[in-house]
Short mmCIF file of C-alpha atoms in Angstrom, two decimals:
data_model
loop_
_atom_site.label_atom_id
_atom_site.label_comp_id
_atom_site.label_asym_id
_atom_site.label_seq_id
_atom_site.Cartn_x
_atom_site.Cartn_y
_atom_site.Cartn_z
CA UNK A 1 -1.69 16.06 10.59
CA UNK A 2 -2.28 19.07 8.35
CA UNK A 3 -5.80 17.91 7.49
CA UNK A 4 -6.74 17.70 11.14
CA UNK A 5 -5.41 21.16 11.97
CA UNK A 6 -8.14 23.84 12.00
CA UNK A 7 -5.77 26.57 10.83
CA UNK A 8 -3.94 24.71 8.06
CA UNK A 9 -6.38 22.14 6.68
CA UNK A 10 -7.60 24.52 3.99
CA UNK A 11 -4.14 24.92 2.49
CA UNK A 12 -3.95 21.26 1.50
CA UNK A 13 -7.58 20.88 0.47
CA UNK A 14 -7.15 21.97 -3.20
CA UNK A 15 -4.45 19.33 -3.69
CA UNK A 16 -6.25 16.38 -2.11
CA UNK A 17 -7.67 15.16 -5.43
CA UNK A 18 -4.28 14.96 -7.14
CA UNK A 19 -2.64 13.36 -4.11
CA UNK A 20 -5.43 10.82 -3.84
CA UNK A 21 -5.04 9.83 -7.50
CA UNK A 22 -1.33 9.26 -6.93
CA UNK A 23 -2.09 7.06 -3.93
CA UNK A 24 -4.69 5.05 -5.85
CA UNK A 25 -2.04 4.32 -8.49
CA UNK A 26 0.24 3.05 -5.73
CA UNK A 27 -2.28 0.33 -4.91
CA UNK A 28 -0.95 -1.40 -8.05
CA UNK A 29 2.72 -1.11 -7.15
CA UNK A 30 4.76 -4.34 -7.31
CA UNK A 31 6.14 -3.71 -3.82
CA UNK A 32 3.73 -4.64 -1.03
CA UNK A 33 5.15 -2.03 1.41
CA UNK A 34 4.16 0.66 -1.11
CA UNK A 35 0.64 -0.77 -1.41
CA UNK A 36 0.48 -1.02 2.36
CA UNK A 37 1.36 2.63 2.96
CA UNK A 38 -0.92 3.82 0.15
CA UNK A 39 -3.78 1.96 1.78
CA UNK A 40 -3.21 3.61 5.15
CA UNK A 41 -2.69 7.05 3.62
CA UNK A 42 -5.99 6.87 1.72
CA UNK A 43 -7.83 6.08 4.94
CA UNK A 44 -6.16 9.05 6.63
CA UNK A 45 -7.15 11.30 3.74
CA UNK A 46 -10.78 10.19 3.98
CA UNK A 47 -10.82 10.91 7.69
CA UNK A 48 -9.30 14.38 7.24
CA UNK A 49 -11.00 15.37 3.94
CA UNK A 50 -14.20 13.30 3.61
CA UNK A 51 -15.90 15.62 1.11
CA UNK A 52 -12.90 15.83 -1.21
CA UNK A 53 -12.37 12.04 -1.13
CA UNK A 54 -16.00 10.98 -1.50
CA UNK A 55 -15.97 10.93 -5.35
CA UNK A 56 -13.33 8.18 -5.20
CA UNK A 57 -14.94 6.24 -2.34
CA UNK A 58 -16.18 3.47 -4.63
CA UNK A 59 -12.70 2.86 -6.02
CA UNK A 60 -11.12 3.09 -2.59
CA UNK A 61 -13.59 0.65 -1.07
CA UNK A 62 -12.80 -1.85 -3.81
CA UNK A 63 -9.06 -1.47 -3.26
CA UNK A 64 -9.33 -1.73 0.53
CA UNK A 65 -11.43 -4.89 0.39
CA UNK A 66 -8.98 -6.41 -2.10
CA UNK A 67 -6.11 -5.71 0.29
CA UNK A 68 -8.11 -7.17 3.17
CA UNK A 69 -7.45 -10.57 1.54
CA UNK A 70 -3.83 -9.87 0.55
CA UNK A 71 -1.12 -12.52 0.88
CA UNK A 72 0.82 -10.30 3.33
CA UNK A 73 -0.59 -10.17 6.87
CA UNK A 74 0.41 -6.55 7.55
CA UNK A 75 -1.33 -5.43 4.35
CA UNK A 76 -4.50 -7.15 5.55
CA UNK A 77 -4.23 -5.46 8.94
CA UNK A 78 -3.66 -2.00 7.50
CA UNK A 79 -6.55 -2.44 5.06
CA UNK A 80 -8.74 -3.02 8.11
CA UNK A 81 -7.36 0.15 9.71
CA UNK A 82 -8.13 2.14 6.55
CA UNK A 83 -11.67 0.76 6.42
CA UNK A 84 -12.11 1.77 10.05
CA UNK A 85 -11.01 5.30 9.14
CA UNK A 86 -13.49 5.34 6.27
CA UNK A 87 -16.38 4.22 8.46
CA UNK A 88 -15.48 6.94 10.95
CA UNK A 89 -15.53 9.45 8.09
CA UNK A 90 -18.69 8.36 6.26
CA UNK A 91 -20.86 6.82 8.95
CA UNK A 92 -23.66 4.23 8.87
CA UNK A 93 -23.88 3.89 5.07
CA UNK A 94 -20.32 2.66 4.73
CA UNK A 95 -20.58 0.69 7.96
CA UNK A 96 -23.29 -1.49 6.42
CA UNK A 97 -21.11 -2.13 3.36
CA UNK A 98 -18.21 -3.12 5.60
CA UNK A 99 -20.44 -5.47 7.60
CA UNK A 100 -21.51 -7.11 4.35
CA UNK A 101 -17.84 -7.81 3.58
CA UNK A 102 -17.28 -9.36 7.01
CA UNK A 103 -20.40 -11.52 6.78
CA UNK A 104 -19.31 -12.78 3.37
CA UNK A 105 -15.65 -13.45 4.16
CA UNK A 106 -15.49 -14.48 7.82
CA UNK A 107 -16.27 -18.10 6.86
CA UNK A 108 -13.85 -18.23 3.91
CA UNK A 109 -11.38 -20.50 5.72
CA UNK A 110 -13.95 -23.29 5.49
CA UNK A 111 -13.11 -23.41 1.77
CA UNK A 112 -9.37 -23.80 2.35
CA UNK A 113 -8.23 -27.03 0.63
CA UNK A 114 -7.22 -29.78 3.02
CA UNK A 115 -3.51 -30.44 3.40
CA UNK A 116 -1.54 -32.33 6.02
CA UNK A 117 1.38 -30.72 7.82
CA UNK A 118 3.63 -33.38 6.38
CA UNK A 119 2.61 -32.54 2.80
CA UNK A 120 3.05 -28.83 3.51
CA UNK A 121 6.53 -29.37 4.96
CA UNK A 122 7.46 -31.58 2.01
CA UNK A 123 6.46 -28.87 -0.46
CA UNK A 124 8.36 -26.19 1.47
CA UNK A 125 11.51 -28.31 1.69
CA UNK A 126 11.50 -29.73 -1.84
CA UNK A 127 14.91 -28.70 -3.25
CA UNK A 128 13.91 -29.38 -6.84
CA UNK A 129 10.87 -27.14 -6.52
CA UNK A 130 13.07 -24.22 -5.40
CA UNK A 131 16.04 -24.66 -7.74
CA UNK A 132 16.48 -22.72 -11.00
CA UNK A 133 13.16 -20.97 -10.49
CA UNK A 134 11.99 -17.38 -10.94
CA UNK A 135 13.69 -14.90 -8.58
CA UNK A 136 11.57 -12.32 -6.78
CA UNK A 137 12.32 -8.83 -5.58
CA UNK A 138 12.58 -7.98 -1.90
CA UNK A 139 9.25 -6.63 -0.64
CA UNK A 140 7.44 -7.89 -3.71
CA UNK A 141 5.70 -10.96 -5.04
CA UNK A 142 6.58 -9.84 -8.59
CA UNK A 143 9.52 -11.31 -10.54
CA UNK A 144 12.93 -9.77 -10.05
CA UNK A 145 14.38 -7.89 -13.03
CA UNK A 146 11.08 -8.13 -14.90
CA UNK A 147 11.01 -5.91 -17.95
CA UNK A 148 8.32 -3.31 -17.57
CA UNK A 149 6.07 -1.79 -20.14
CA UNK A 150 3.53 0.93 -20.62
CA UNK A 151 0.90 0.77 -17.94
CA UNK A 152 2.69 -1.95 -15.98
CA UNK A 153 3.44 -0.49 -12.60
CA UNK A 154 3.19 -3.50 -10.36
CA UNK A 155 2.39 -7.05 -9.53
CA UNK A 156 -1.31 -6.52 -10.18
CA UNK A 157 -0.27 -6.20 -13.82
CA UNK A 158 2.13 -9.12 -13.62
CA UNK A 159 1.45 -12.63 -14.87
CA UNK A 160 3.31 -14.21 -11.93
CA UNK A 161 1.76 -14.01 -8.49
CA UNK A 162 0.98 -16.30 -5.58
CA UNK A 163 -2.80 -16.91 -5.52
CA UNK A 164 -4.70 -15.68 -2.50
CA UNK A 165 -5.80 -18.35 -0.04
CA UNK A 166 -9.33 -18.52 1.44
CA UNK A 167 -8.05 -18.52 5.02
CA UNK A 168 -6.41 -15.13 4.40
CA UNK A 169 -9.85 -13.58 3.85
CA UNK A 170 -10.94 -14.82 7.28
CA UNK A 171 -7.69 -13.49 8.75
CA UNK A 172 -8.45 -10.04 7.32
CA UNK A 173 -11.89 -10.14 8.93
CA UNK A 174 -10.31 -10.65 12.36
CA UNK A 175 -8.44 -7.36 11.98
CA UNK A 176 -11.56 -5.65 10.66
CA UNK A 177 -13.66 -6.81 13.60
CA UNK A 178 -10.97 -5.48 15.92
CA UNK A 179 -11.13 -2.06 14.25
CA UNK A 180 -14.92 -1.89 14.40
CA UNK A 181 -15.01 -2.92 18.06
CA UNK A 182 -12.20 -0.56 19.03
CA UNK A 183 -13.74 2.46 17.29
CA UNK A 184 -17.49 1.96 17.69
CA UNK A 185 -18.14 -0.17 20.80
CA UNK A 186 -21.01 1.94 22.15
CA UNK A 187 -22.81 5.25 21.80
CA UNK A 188 -20.35 6.97 24.12
CA UNK A 189 -17.39 6.30 21.81
CA UNK A 190 -15.90 9.48 20.40
CA UNK A 191 -15.81 8.23 16.81
CA UNK A 192 -19.22 6.61 16.50
CA UNK A 193 -20.96 9.24 14.29
CA UNK A 194 -24.12 7.17 14.43
CA UNK A 195 -22.24 3.85 14.11
CA UNK A 196 -22.48 1.37 16.96
CA UNK A 197 -21.37 -2.27 16.96
CA UNK A 198 -24.31 -3.89 18.72
CA UNK A 199 -24.32 -7.37 20.20
CA UNK A 200 -27.07 -8.39 17.76
CA UNK A 201 -24.57 -7.70 14.96
CA UNK A 202 -21.35 -8.80 16.62
CA UNK A 203 -22.35 -12.00 18.40
CA UNK A 204 -23.21 -14.03 15.25
CA UNK A 205 -19.97 -12.89 13.60
CA UNK A 206 -17.84 -13.79 16.61
CA UNK A 207 -19.63 -17.14 16.94
CA UNK A 208 -18.86 -18.00 13.32
CA UNK A 209 -15.28 -16.78 13.69
CA UNK A 210 -14.71 -18.98 16.74
CA UNK A 211 -16.09 -22.01 14.88
CA UNK A 212 -13.99 -21.35 11.78
CA UNK A 213 -10.82 -20.91 13.81
CA UNK A 214 -11.29 -24.40 15.29
CA UNK A 215 -10.77 -25.96 11.87
CA UNK A 216 -7.40 -27.67 11.51
CA UNK A 217 -7.52 -29.38 8.12
CA UNK A 218 -4.84 -27.06 6.68
CA UNK A 219 -1.41 -26.12 8.12
CA UNK A 220 -1.98 -22.35 8.09
CA UNK A 221 -4.81 -22.76 10.61
CA UNK A 222 -2.23 -22.07 13.33
CA UNK A 223 -1.51 -18.70 11.70
CA UNK A 224 -5.21 -17.84 11.72
CA UNK A 225 -5.54 -18.79 15.39
CA UNK A 226 -2.46 -16.73 16.19
CA UNK A 227 -4.13 -13.69 14.66
CA UNK A 228 -7.29 -14.38 16.65
CA UNK A 229 -5.49 -14.73 20.00
CA UNK A 230 -3.52 -11.54 19.36
CA UNK A 231 -6.60 -9.51 18.45
CA UNK A 232 -8.97 -10.80 21.14
CA UNK A 233 -7.43 -8.70 23.96
CA UNK A 234 -8.01 -5.35 22.20
CA UNK A 235 -11.51 -6.50 21.21
CA UNK A 236 -12.27 -7.49 24.80
CA UNK A 237 -10.82 -4.25 26.12
CA UNK A 238 -12.97 -2.19 23.76
CA UNK A 239 -16.17 -4.05 24.58
CA UNK A 240 -15.54 -3.89 28.31
CA UNK A 241 -14.99 -6.65 30.86
CA UNK A 242 -18.62 -7.27 31.78
CA UNK A 243 -19.92 -7.29 28.21
CA UNK A 244 -17.14 -9.53 26.89
CA UNK A 245 -17.27 -12.04 29.75
CA UNK A 246 -21.06 -12.26 29.62
CA UNK A 247 -21.51 -12.77 25.89
CA UNK A 248 -18.22 -13.62 24.18
CA UNK A 249 -15.71 -15.31 26.46
CA UNK A 250 -17.34 -18.75 26.36
CA UNK A 251 -17.09 -18.78 22.56
CA UNK A 252 -13.31 -19.06 22.79
CA UNK A 253 -12.92 -21.33 25.81
#
């Protein structure tokens, strides 16, 4: 709020560098809500103070794209929001980098190992697999009561962590496509700054997304489709009724 205020933005400007470094450290925190909020805050900083944040843009882009594939759905969503803020701040150059991420990851769910729902349920309900095992902290995928050490500030430094799944990368792309469509649907959008999501760019991505979301060889495919159905209305609303019905609706019917 201060950064967007014409009278007060300058007062915070000298401290942006130090604050940004503190937020970047929080990306490694063991608690996912901390990582989540740090991600959003960095995007807000870039939008309010693009010049001051630009030296760290490479690091931030790496952190945002990592969180776009996080095991927690809200972290994936907020990473997409932060990337949308960054594109609004830095324009076409960053937009092309973001598109490269989407093109690479939107098909990731195709690589998800096959598993039946029965096998998945059996694993989840196996008493022996969940008895006398490592305890975990609330809001964290890191072990509870783990002894810390120098330089160990979170689960990124921890030897115990649930591996990321390929379908989660596709899930993150759904949120990212929503952000791009909502912010840069046409040249009349207030945030475009030279960035426009054209149909030549969007249609192949949405076609691939629709095809990937039809896969059902793994139990979490329902979660991916749930994300898609929840994000399609804001995407359709941003593109406009005529444009969406003409080019995109049949992909999902």
